[in-house]
């Protein structure tokens, strides 16, 4: 199955599970995406932003569903460094998937920028424990310039 079809299938399946499954568990047990995946961002160098993810127990974020972009056409994302992810076979998608089920930090390298910008994150996660998947969600972070002066 090609990447586009897998991505579309994952979105459809996860969306359907999010609609169908909430009645299967008590409402107070299932967290919202904002609660299940807490995210913060900070500039650690003129062209590097660290994005810290806090993943609640029982929830997972798919690595291939993490996307980063800036609000400036002059500043592009060059690389996203992620730690080693876990892997499992997903019977719904009929393929192996990589995911994070605990806290981690992504280092986002930018083409150049030491001015304030908005970093946008798109992500998608699930809770196999509760049998639900969330549709993709976006978060935006206003990132101030670094405190380093004279850095290239």
Short mmCIF file of N, CA and C in Angstrom, two decimals:
data_model
loop_
_atom_site.label_atom_id
_atom_site.label_comp_id
_atom_site.label_asym_id
_atom_site.label_seq_id
_atom_site.Cartn_x
_atom_site.Cartn_y
_atom_site.Cartn_z
N UNK A 1 0.86 -1.17 0.00
CA UNK A 1 0.00 0.00 0.00
C UNK A 1 0.90 1.23 0.00
N UNK A 2 0.63 2.21 -0.87
CA UNK A 2 1.51 3.38 -0.93
C UNK A 2 1.29 4.29 0.27
N UNK A 3 2.27 5.19 0.49
CA UNK A 3 2.27 6.06 1.68
C UNK A 3 1.02 6.93 1.75
N UNK A 4 0.57 7.50 0.63
CA UNK A 4 -0.60 8.36 0.63
C UNK A 4 -1.87 7.62 1.04
N UNK A 5 -2.03 6.42 0.52
CA UNK A 5 -3.20 5.62 0.87
C UNK A 5 -3.16 5.19 2.33
N UNK A 6 -1.96 4.84 2.83
CA UNK A 6 -1.84 4.46 4.25
C UNK A 6 -2.19 5.62 5.15
N UNK A 7 -1.69 6.80 4.79
CA UNK A 7 -1.97 7.99 5.59
C UNK A 7 -3.46 8.29 5.60
N UNK A 8 -4.08 8.21 4.45
CA UNK A 8 -5.52 8.45 4.34
C UNK A 8 -6.29 7.40 5.13
N UNK A 9 -5.89 6.13 5.00
CA UNK A 9 -6.56 5.06 5.74
C UNK A 9 -6.42 5.27 7.24
N UNK A 10 -5.22 5.66 7.69
CA UNK A 10 -5.02 5.89 9.13
C UNK A 10 -5.93 7.00 9.62
N UNK A 11 -6.04 8.09 8.85
CA UNK A 11 -6.89 9.20 9.26
C UNK A 11 -8.36 8.76 9.32
N UNK A 12 -8.81 8.00 8.34
CA UNK A 12 -10.20 7.53 8.32
C UNK A 12 -10.47 6.59 9.48
N UNK A 13 -9.58 5.61 9.67
CA UNK A 13 -9.77 4.63 10.74
C UNK A 13 -9.73 5.31 12.10
N UNK A 14 -8.75 6.18 12.30
CA UNK A 14 -8.64 6.86 13.60
C UNK A 14 -9.83 7.78 13.84
N UNK A 15 -10.28 8.46 12.81
CA UNK A 15 -11.46 9.31 12.96
C UNK A 15 -12.70 8.50 13.30
N UNK A 16 -12.86 7.37 12.64
CA UNK A 16 -14.01 6.50 12.91
C UNK A 16 -13.94 5.95 14.33
N UNK A 17 -12.74 5.55 14.75
CA UNK A 17 -12.59 5.02 16.11
C UNK A 17 -12.89 6.10 17.15
N UNK A 18 -12.49 7.33 16.87
CA UNK A 18 -12.75 8.42 17.82
C UNK A 18 -14.25 8.67 17.96
N UNK A 19 -15.00 8.49 16.87
CA UNK A 19 -16.44 8.71 16.90
C UNK A 19 -17.16 7.53 17.54
N UNK A 20 -16.74 6.31 17.22
CA UNK A 20 -17.43 5.11 17.68
C UNK A 20 -17.04 4.72 19.10
N UNK A 21 -15.78 4.82 19.44
CA UNK A 21 -15.27 4.23 20.68
C UNK A 21 -15.58 4.97 21.97
N UNK A 22 -15.79 6.28 22.00
CA UNK A 22 -15.97 6.92 23.30
C UNK A 22 -17.07 6.31 24.17
N UNK A 23 -18.11 5.77 23.58
CA UNK A 23 -19.16 5.15 24.37
C UNK A 23 -18.73 3.83 24.99
N UNK A 24 -17.63 3.26 24.50
CA UNK A 24 -17.17 1.97 25.00
C UNK A 24 -16.44 2.09 26.33
N UNK A 25 -15.99 3.29 26.68
CA UNK A 25 -15.29 3.50 27.95
C UNK A 25 -15.91 4.70 28.64
N UNK A 26 -15.72 4.78 29.93
CA UNK A 26 -16.24 5.92 30.68
C UNK A 26 -15.59 7.21 30.20
N UNK A 27 -16.41 8.26 30.07
CA UNK A 27 -15.90 9.54 29.58
C UNK A 27 -14.76 10.08 30.42
N UNK A 28 -14.78 9.83 31.74
CA UNK A 28 -13.74 10.39 32.59
C UNK A 28 -12.41 9.66 32.44
N UNK A 29 -12.37 8.55 31.73
CA UNK A 29 -11.13 7.81 31.53
C UNK A 29 -10.36 8.27 30.30
N UNK A 30 -11.06 8.77 29.30
CA UNK A 30 -10.41 9.15 28.04
C UNK A 30 -10.00 10.61 28.09
N UNK A 31 -8.74 10.87 27.77
CA UNK A 31 -8.23 12.24 27.75
C UNK A 31 -8.43 12.86 26.38
N UNK A 32 -8.50 14.17 26.33
CA UNK A 32 -8.51 14.88 25.05
C UNK A 32 -7.10 14.82 24.48
N UNK A 33 -6.91 15.09 23.19
CA UNK A 33 -5.55 15.12 22.63
C UNK A 33 -4.65 16.12 23.35
N UNK A 34 -5.22 17.26 23.76
CA UNK A 34 -4.43 18.28 24.46
C UNK A 34 -3.95 17.78 25.82
N UNK A 35 -4.75 16.94 26.47
CA UNK A 35 -4.36 16.38 27.76
C UNK A 35 -3.43 15.18 27.60
N UNK A 36 -3.69 14.35 26.59
CA UNK A 36 -2.89 13.15 26.37
C UNK A 36 -1.49 13.48 25.86
N UNK A 37 -1.38 14.57 25.08
CA UNK A 37 -0.10 14.95 24.47
C UNK A 37 0.17 16.41 24.77
N UNK A 38 0.85 16.68 25.86
CA UNK A 38 1.20 18.07 26.22
C UNK A 38 2.49 18.42 25.51
N UNK A 39 2.51 19.61 24.92
CA UNK A 39 3.65 20.01 24.09
C UNK A 39 4.07 21.43 24.44
N UNK A 40 5.39 21.65 24.46
CA UNK A 40 5.93 23.00 24.64
C UNK A 40 7.12 23.16 23.69
N UNK A 41 7.45 24.41 23.38
CA UNK A 41 8.56 24.69 22.47
C UNK A 41 9.40 25.83 23.01
N UNK A 42 10.72 25.72 22.79
CA UNK A 42 11.63 26.80 23.19
C UNK A 42 12.83 26.79 22.27
N UNK A 43 13.35 27.98 22.03
CA UNK A 43 14.54 28.13 21.19
C UNK A 43 15.76 27.84 22.05
N UNK A 44 16.65 26.97 21.58
CA UNK A 44 17.86 26.64 22.33
C UNK A 44 19.11 27.16 21.64
N UNK A 45 18.96 27.60 20.40
CA UNK A 45 20.04 28.21 19.62
C UNK A 45 19.35 29.05 18.54
N UNK A 46 20.07 29.96 17.88
CA UNK A 46 19.42 30.81 16.88
C UNK A 46 18.61 30.05 15.83
N UNK A 47 19.08 28.87 15.42
CA UNK A 47 18.37 28.11 14.39
C UNK A 47 17.88 26.75 14.87
N UNK A 48 17.71 26.59 16.18
CA UNK A 48 17.25 25.30 16.72
C UNK A 48 16.15 25.54 17.76
N UNK A 49 15.05 24.82 17.59
CA UNK A 49 13.94 24.87 18.54
C UNK A 49 13.74 23.46 19.09
N UNK A 50 13.66 23.36 20.40
CA UNK A 50 13.35 22.08 21.04
C UNK A 50 11.85 22.04 21.32
N UNK A 51 11.25 20.94 20.92
CA UNK A 51 9.82 20.73 21.17
C UNK A 51 9.71 19.53 22.11
N UNK A 52 9.21 19.79 23.32
CA UNK A 52 9.10 18.74 24.34
C UNK A 52 7.68 18.19 24.36
N UNK A 53 7.58 16.87 24.29
CA UNK A 53 6.30 16.17 24.29
C UNK A 53 6.16 15.40 25.60
N UNK A 54 5.04 15.56 26.27
CA UNK A 54 4.70 14.76 27.44
C UNK A 54 3.55 13.86 27.02
N UNK A 55 3.83 12.57 26.94
CA UNK A 55 2.84 11.59 26.49
C UNK A 55 2.31 10.85 27.71
N UNK A 56 1.01 10.96 27.93
CA UNK A 56 0.40 10.30 29.08
C UNK A 56 0.43 8.77 28.91
N UNK A 57 0.53 8.03 30.01
CA UNK A 57 0.51 6.56 29.93
C UNK A 57 -0.75 6.07 29.22
N UNK A 58 -0.58 5.07 28.37
CA UNK A 58 -1.70 4.50 27.63
C UNK A 58 -1.98 5.18 26.30
N UNK A 59 -1.18 6.20 25.94
CA UNK A 59 -1.36 6.94 24.69
C UNK A 59 -0.09 6.86 23.85
N UNK A 60 -0.23 7.01 22.54
CA UNK A 60 0.90 6.92 21.61
C UNK A 60 0.80 8.01 20.55
N UNK A 61 1.96 8.53 20.14
CA UNK A 61 2.05 9.46 19.01
C UNK A 61 2.78 8.76 17.88
N UNK A 62 2.21 8.79 16.68
CA UNK A 62 2.86 8.20 15.51
C UNK A 62 4.00 9.10 15.03
N UNK A 63 5.17 8.52 14.79
CA UNK A 63 6.31 9.33 14.33
C UNK A 63 6.06 9.90 12.94
N UNK A 64 5.43 9.13 12.07
CA UNK A 64 5.24 9.60 10.69
C UNK A 64 4.11 10.62 10.57
N UNK A 65 3.44 10.93 11.68
CA UNK A 65 2.38 11.93 11.66
C UNK A 65 2.81 13.24 12.31
N UNK A 66 4.09 13.35 12.68
CA UNK A 66 4.62 14.60 13.22
C UNK A 66 5.09 15.47 12.06
N UNK A 67 4.57 16.68 11.98
CA UNK A 67 4.96 17.63 10.93
C UNK A 67 5.22 18.98 11.57
N UNK A 68 6.27 19.66 11.11
CA UNK A 68 6.63 20.98 11.63
C UNK A 68 6.74 21.95 10.48
N UNK A 69 6.30 23.19 10.70
CA UNK A 69 6.40 24.25 9.69
C UNK A 69 6.50 25.59 10.41
N UNK A 70 7.00 26.61 9.70
CA UNK A 70 7.07 27.95 10.27
C UNK A 70 6.09 28.86 9.54
N UNK A 71 5.83 30.01 10.12
CA UNK A 71 4.92 30.98 9.50
C UNK A 71 5.63 31.87 8.49
N UNK A 72 6.94 31.69 8.32
CA UNK A 72 7.72 32.54 7.42
C UNK A 72 8.19 31.76 6.19
N UNK A 73 7.89 32.26 4.99
CA UNK A 73 8.38 31.58 3.79
C UNK A 73 9.91 31.61 3.69
N UNK A 74 10.54 32.55 4.41
CA UNK A 74 12.00 32.66 4.37
C UNK A 74 12.69 31.68 5.32
N UNK A 75 11.94 31.05 6.21
CA UNK A 75 12.53 30.13 7.19
C UNK A 75 11.90 28.75 7.00
N UNK A 76 12.72 27.78 6.64
CA UNK A 76 12.20 26.43 6.45
C UNK A 76 12.77 25.48 7.49
N UNK A 77 12.06 24.39 7.69
CA UNK A 77 12.52 23.34 8.60
C UNK A 77 13.49 22.47 7.80
N UNK A 78 14.75 22.41 8.27
CA UNK A 78 15.76 21.62 7.58
C UNK A 78 15.75 20.16 8.03
N UNK A 79 15.62 19.96 9.33
CA UNK A 79 15.71 18.61 9.88
C UNK A 79 14.97 18.55 11.20
N UNK A 80 14.40 17.39 11.48
CA UNK A 80 13.79 17.13 12.79
C UNK A 80 14.47 15.90 13.36
N UNK A 81 15.20 16.09 14.45
CA UNK A 81 15.89 14.98 15.11
C UNK A 81 14.99 14.43 16.21
N UNK A 82 14.69 13.13 16.09
CA UNK A 82 13.84 12.45 17.06
C UNK A 82 14.61 11.32 17.73
N UNK A 83 14.28 11.00 18.97
CA UNK A 83 14.91 9.84 19.61
C UNK A 83 14.38 8.54 18.99
N UNK A 84 14.96 7.44 19.38
CA UNK A 84 14.52 6.13 18.90
C UNK A 84 13.07 5.89 19.31
N UNK A 85 12.27 5.46 18.35
CA UNK A 85 10.85 5.20 18.61
C UNK A 85 10.61 3.71 18.80
N UNK A 86 9.45 3.38 19.35
CA UNK A 86 9.04 1.98 19.48
C UNK A 86 8.36 1.58 18.17
N UNK A 87 8.23 0.27 17.97
CA UNK A 87 7.62 -0.22 16.73
C UNK A 87 6.72 -1.40 17.06
N UNK A 88 5.59 -1.49 16.32
CA UNK A 88 4.68 -2.62 16.49
C UNK A 88 3.90 -2.82 15.19
N UNK A 89 3.30 -3.99 15.04
CA UNK A 89 2.44 -4.26 13.89
C UNK A 89 1.04 -3.76 14.20
N UNK A 90 0.50 -2.95 13.29
CA UNK A 90 -0.85 -2.43 13.45
C UNK A 90 -1.78 -3.28 12.58
N UNK A 91 -2.66 -4.08 13.19
CA UNK A 91 -3.52 -4.96 12.41
C UNK A 91 -4.54 -4.22 11.55
N UNK A 92 -4.93 -3.02 11.94
CA UNK A 92 -5.89 -2.25 11.15
C UNK A 92 -5.23 -1.76 9.86
N UNK A 93 -4.01 -1.22 9.99
CA UNK A 93 -3.30 -0.70 8.82
C UNK A 93 -2.53 -1.78 8.08
N UNK A 94 -2.38 -2.95 8.71
CA UNK A 94 -1.64 -4.07 8.14
C UNK A 94 -0.21 -3.70 7.81
N UNK A 95 0.43 -3.00 8.73
CA UNK A 95 1.83 -2.61 8.56
C UNK A 95 2.45 -2.32 9.92
N UNK A 96 3.77 -2.25 9.93
CA UNK A 96 4.48 -1.88 11.15
C UNK A 96 4.43 -0.36 11.28
N UNK A 97 4.21 0.12 12.50
CA UNK A 97 4.16 1.55 12.76
C UNK A 97 5.17 1.90 13.84
N UNK A 98 5.72 3.10 13.76
CA UNK A 98 6.65 3.61 14.77
C UNK A 98 5.92 4.67 15.58
N UNK A 99 6.16 4.66 16.90
CA UNK A 99 5.41 5.56 17.77
C UNK A 99 6.21 5.87 19.04
N UNK A 100 5.77 6.91 19.75
CA UNK A 100 6.30 7.26 21.06
C UNK A 100 5.19 7.05 22.08
N UNK A 101 5.52 6.37 23.17
CA UNK A 101 4.54 6.15 24.23
C UNK A 101 5.01 6.75 25.56
N UNK A 102 6.07 7.55 25.49
CA UNK A 102 6.56 8.25 26.69
C UNK A 102 7.12 9.59 26.27
N UNK A 103 7.50 10.40 27.24
CA UNK A 103 7.99 11.75 26.97
C UNK A 103 9.23 11.72 26.08
N UNK A 104 9.33 12.72 25.20
CA UNK A 104 10.50 12.83 24.32
C UNK A 104 10.66 14.28 23.88
N UNK A 105 11.82 14.56 23.29
CA UNK A 105 12.12 15.90 22.78
C UNK A 105 12.52 15.79 21.31
N UNK A 106 11.94 16.65 20.48
CA UNK A 106 12.32 16.77 19.07
C UNK A 106 13.15 18.04 18.93
N UNK A 107 14.26 17.95 18.19
CA UNK A 107 15.08 19.13 17.91
C UNK A 107 14.83 19.53 16.46
N UNK A 108 14.26 20.71 16.28
CA UNK A 108 13.88 21.20 14.96
C UNK A 108 14.93 22.21 14.50
N UNK A 109 15.66 21.85 13.43
CA UNK A 109 16.68 22.74 12.87
C UNK A 109 16.06 23.57 11.76
N UNK A 110 16.29 24.89 11.81
CA UNK A 110 15.73 25.82 10.84
C UNK A 110 16.80 26.29 9.87
N UNK A 111 16.37 26.73 8.68
CA UNK A 111 17.32 27.20 7.67
C UNK A 111 18.12 28.39 8.17
N UNK A 112 17.47 29.33 8.77
CA UNK A 112 18.11 30.48 9.43
C UNK A 112 17.01 31.31 10.05
N UNK A 113 17.25 31.75 11.24
CA UNK A 113 16.27 32.63 11.86
C UNK A 113 16.67 32.89 13.29
N UNK A 114 16.76 34.14 13.62
CA UNK A 114 16.92 34.50 15.01
C UNK A 114 15.92 35.59 15.34
N UNK A 115 14.78 35.51 14.67
CA UNK A 115 13.71 36.47 14.97
C UNK A 115 12.52 35.68 15.48
N UNK A 116 11.56 36.39 16.03
CA UNK A 116 10.36 35.72 16.51
C UNK A 116 9.66 35.05 15.33
N UNK A 117 9.15 33.85 15.58
CA UNK A 117 8.40 33.14 14.55
C UNK A 117 7.36 32.25 15.21
N UNK A 118 6.48 31.74 14.39
CA UNK A 118 5.47 30.79 14.86
C UNK A 118 5.82 29.43 14.27
N UNK A 119 6.01 28.46 15.15
CA UNK A 119 6.27 27.08 14.73
C UNK A 119 4.95 26.33 14.87
N UNK A 120 4.52 25.70 13.77
CA UNK A 120 3.28 24.93 13.78
C UNK A 120 3.61 23.45 13.77
N UNK A 121 2.93 22.72 14.63
CA UNK A 121 3.11 21.27 14.76
C UNK A 121 1.80 20.60 14.41
N UNK A 122 1.86 19.59 13.56
CA UNK A 122 0.72 18.73 13.29
C UNK A 122 1.08 17.34 13.83
N UNK A 123 0.15 16.71 14.53
CA UNK A 123 0.45 15.40 15.12
C UNK A 123 -0.82 14.56 15.19
N UNK A 124 -0.61 13.25 15.30
CA UNK A 124 -1.74 12.34 15.43
C UNK A 124 -1.36 11.22 16.39
N UNK A 125 -2.26 10.89 17.28
CA UNK A 125 -1.99 9.84 18.25
C UNK A 125 -3.22 9.00 18.53
N UNK A 126 -2.98 7.93 19.30
CA UNK A 126 -4.03 6.98 19.63
C UNK A 126 -3.88 6.51 21.07
N UNK A 127 -4.87 5.77 21.51
CA UNK A 127 -4.78 5.04 22.77
C UNK A 127 -5.26 3.62 22.52
N UNK A 128 -4.31 2.71 22.25
CA UNK A 128 -4.71 1.31 22.07
C UNK A 128 -5.42 0.76 23.31
N UNK A 129 -5.04 1.26 24.47
CA UNK A 129 -5.65 0.82 25.73
C UNK A 129 -7.16 1.08 25.74
N UNK A 130 -7.57 2.24 25.21
CA UNK A 130 -8.99 2.59 25.18
C UNK A 130 -9.62 2.30 23.82
N UNK A 131 -8.82 1.89 22.84
CA UNK A 131 -9.34 1.58 21.51
C UNK A 131 -9.78 2.80 20.73
N UNK A 132 -9.08 3.93 20.93
CA UNK A 132 -9.43 5.15 20.20
C UNK A 132 -8.20 5.74 19.51
N UNK A 133 -8.45 6.45 18.44
CA UNK A 133 -7.43 7.26 17.77
C UNK A 133 -8.03 8.64 17.55
N UNK A 134 -7.18 9.64 17.65
CA UNK A 134 -7.62 11.02 17.44
C UNK A 134 -7.37 11.42 16.00
N UNK A 135 -8.19 12.30 15.45
CA UNK A 135 -7.85 12.88 14.15
C UNK A 135 -6.61 13.76 14.33
N UNK A 136 -5.93 14.09 13.25
CA UNK A 136 -4.75 14.96 13.37
C UNK A 136 -5.13 16.29 14.04
N UNK A 137 -4.24 16.78 14.89
CA UNK A 137 -4.43 18.07 15.56
C UNK A 137 -3.23 18.96 15.28
N UNK A 138 -3.45 20.26 15.32
CA UNK A 138 -2.37 21.24 15.12
C UNK A 138 -2.19 22.07 16.37
N UNK A 139 -0.94 22.42 16.63
CA UNK A 139 -0.59 23.33 17.72
C UNK A 139 0.36 24.36 17.14
N UNK A 140 0.25 25.60 17.59
CA UNK A 140 1.14 26.68 17.13
C UNK A 140 1.84 27.27 18.35
N UNK A 141 3.14 27.55 18.20
CA UNK A 141 3.95 28.10 19.28
C UNK A 141 4.66 29.36 18.80
N UNK A 142 4.46 30.45 19.52
CA UNK A 142 5.21 31.68 19.23
C UNK A 142 6.57 31.52 19.90
N UNK A 143 7.64 31.57 19.10
CA UNK A 143 8.99 31.35 19.61
C UNK A 143 9.77 32.65 19.49
N UNK A 144 10.19 33.22 20.62
CA UNK A 144 10.94 34.48 20.57
C UNK A 144 12.36 34.26 20.03
N UNK A 145 13.05 35.36 19.68
CA UNK A 145 14.44 35.23 19.23
C UNK A 145 15.30 34.68 20.36
N UNK A 146 16.45 34.12 19.98
CA UNK A 146 17.35 33.60 21.02
C UNK A 146 18.00 34.76 21.76
N UNK A 147 18.54 34.45 22.91
CA UNK A 147 19.24 35.46 23.71
C UNK A 147 20.69 35.61 23.29
N UNK A 148 21.16 34.69 22.42
CA UNK A 148 22.54 34.77 21.95
C UNK A 148 22.68 35.93 20.98
N UNK A 149 23.70 36.72 21.13
CA UNK A 149 23.96 37.83 20.22
C UNK A 149 25.25 37.54 19.46
N UNK A 150 25.23 37.86 18.20
CA UNK A 150 26.42 37.65 17.38
C UNK A 150 26.59 36.22 16.93
N UNK A 151 25.60 35.35 17.21
CA UNK A 151 25.69 33.96 16.77
C UNK A 151 25.29 33.88 15.31
N UNK A 152 25.91 32.97 14.58
CA UNK A 152 25.62 32.82 13.15
C UNK A 152 24.41 31.97 12.94
#
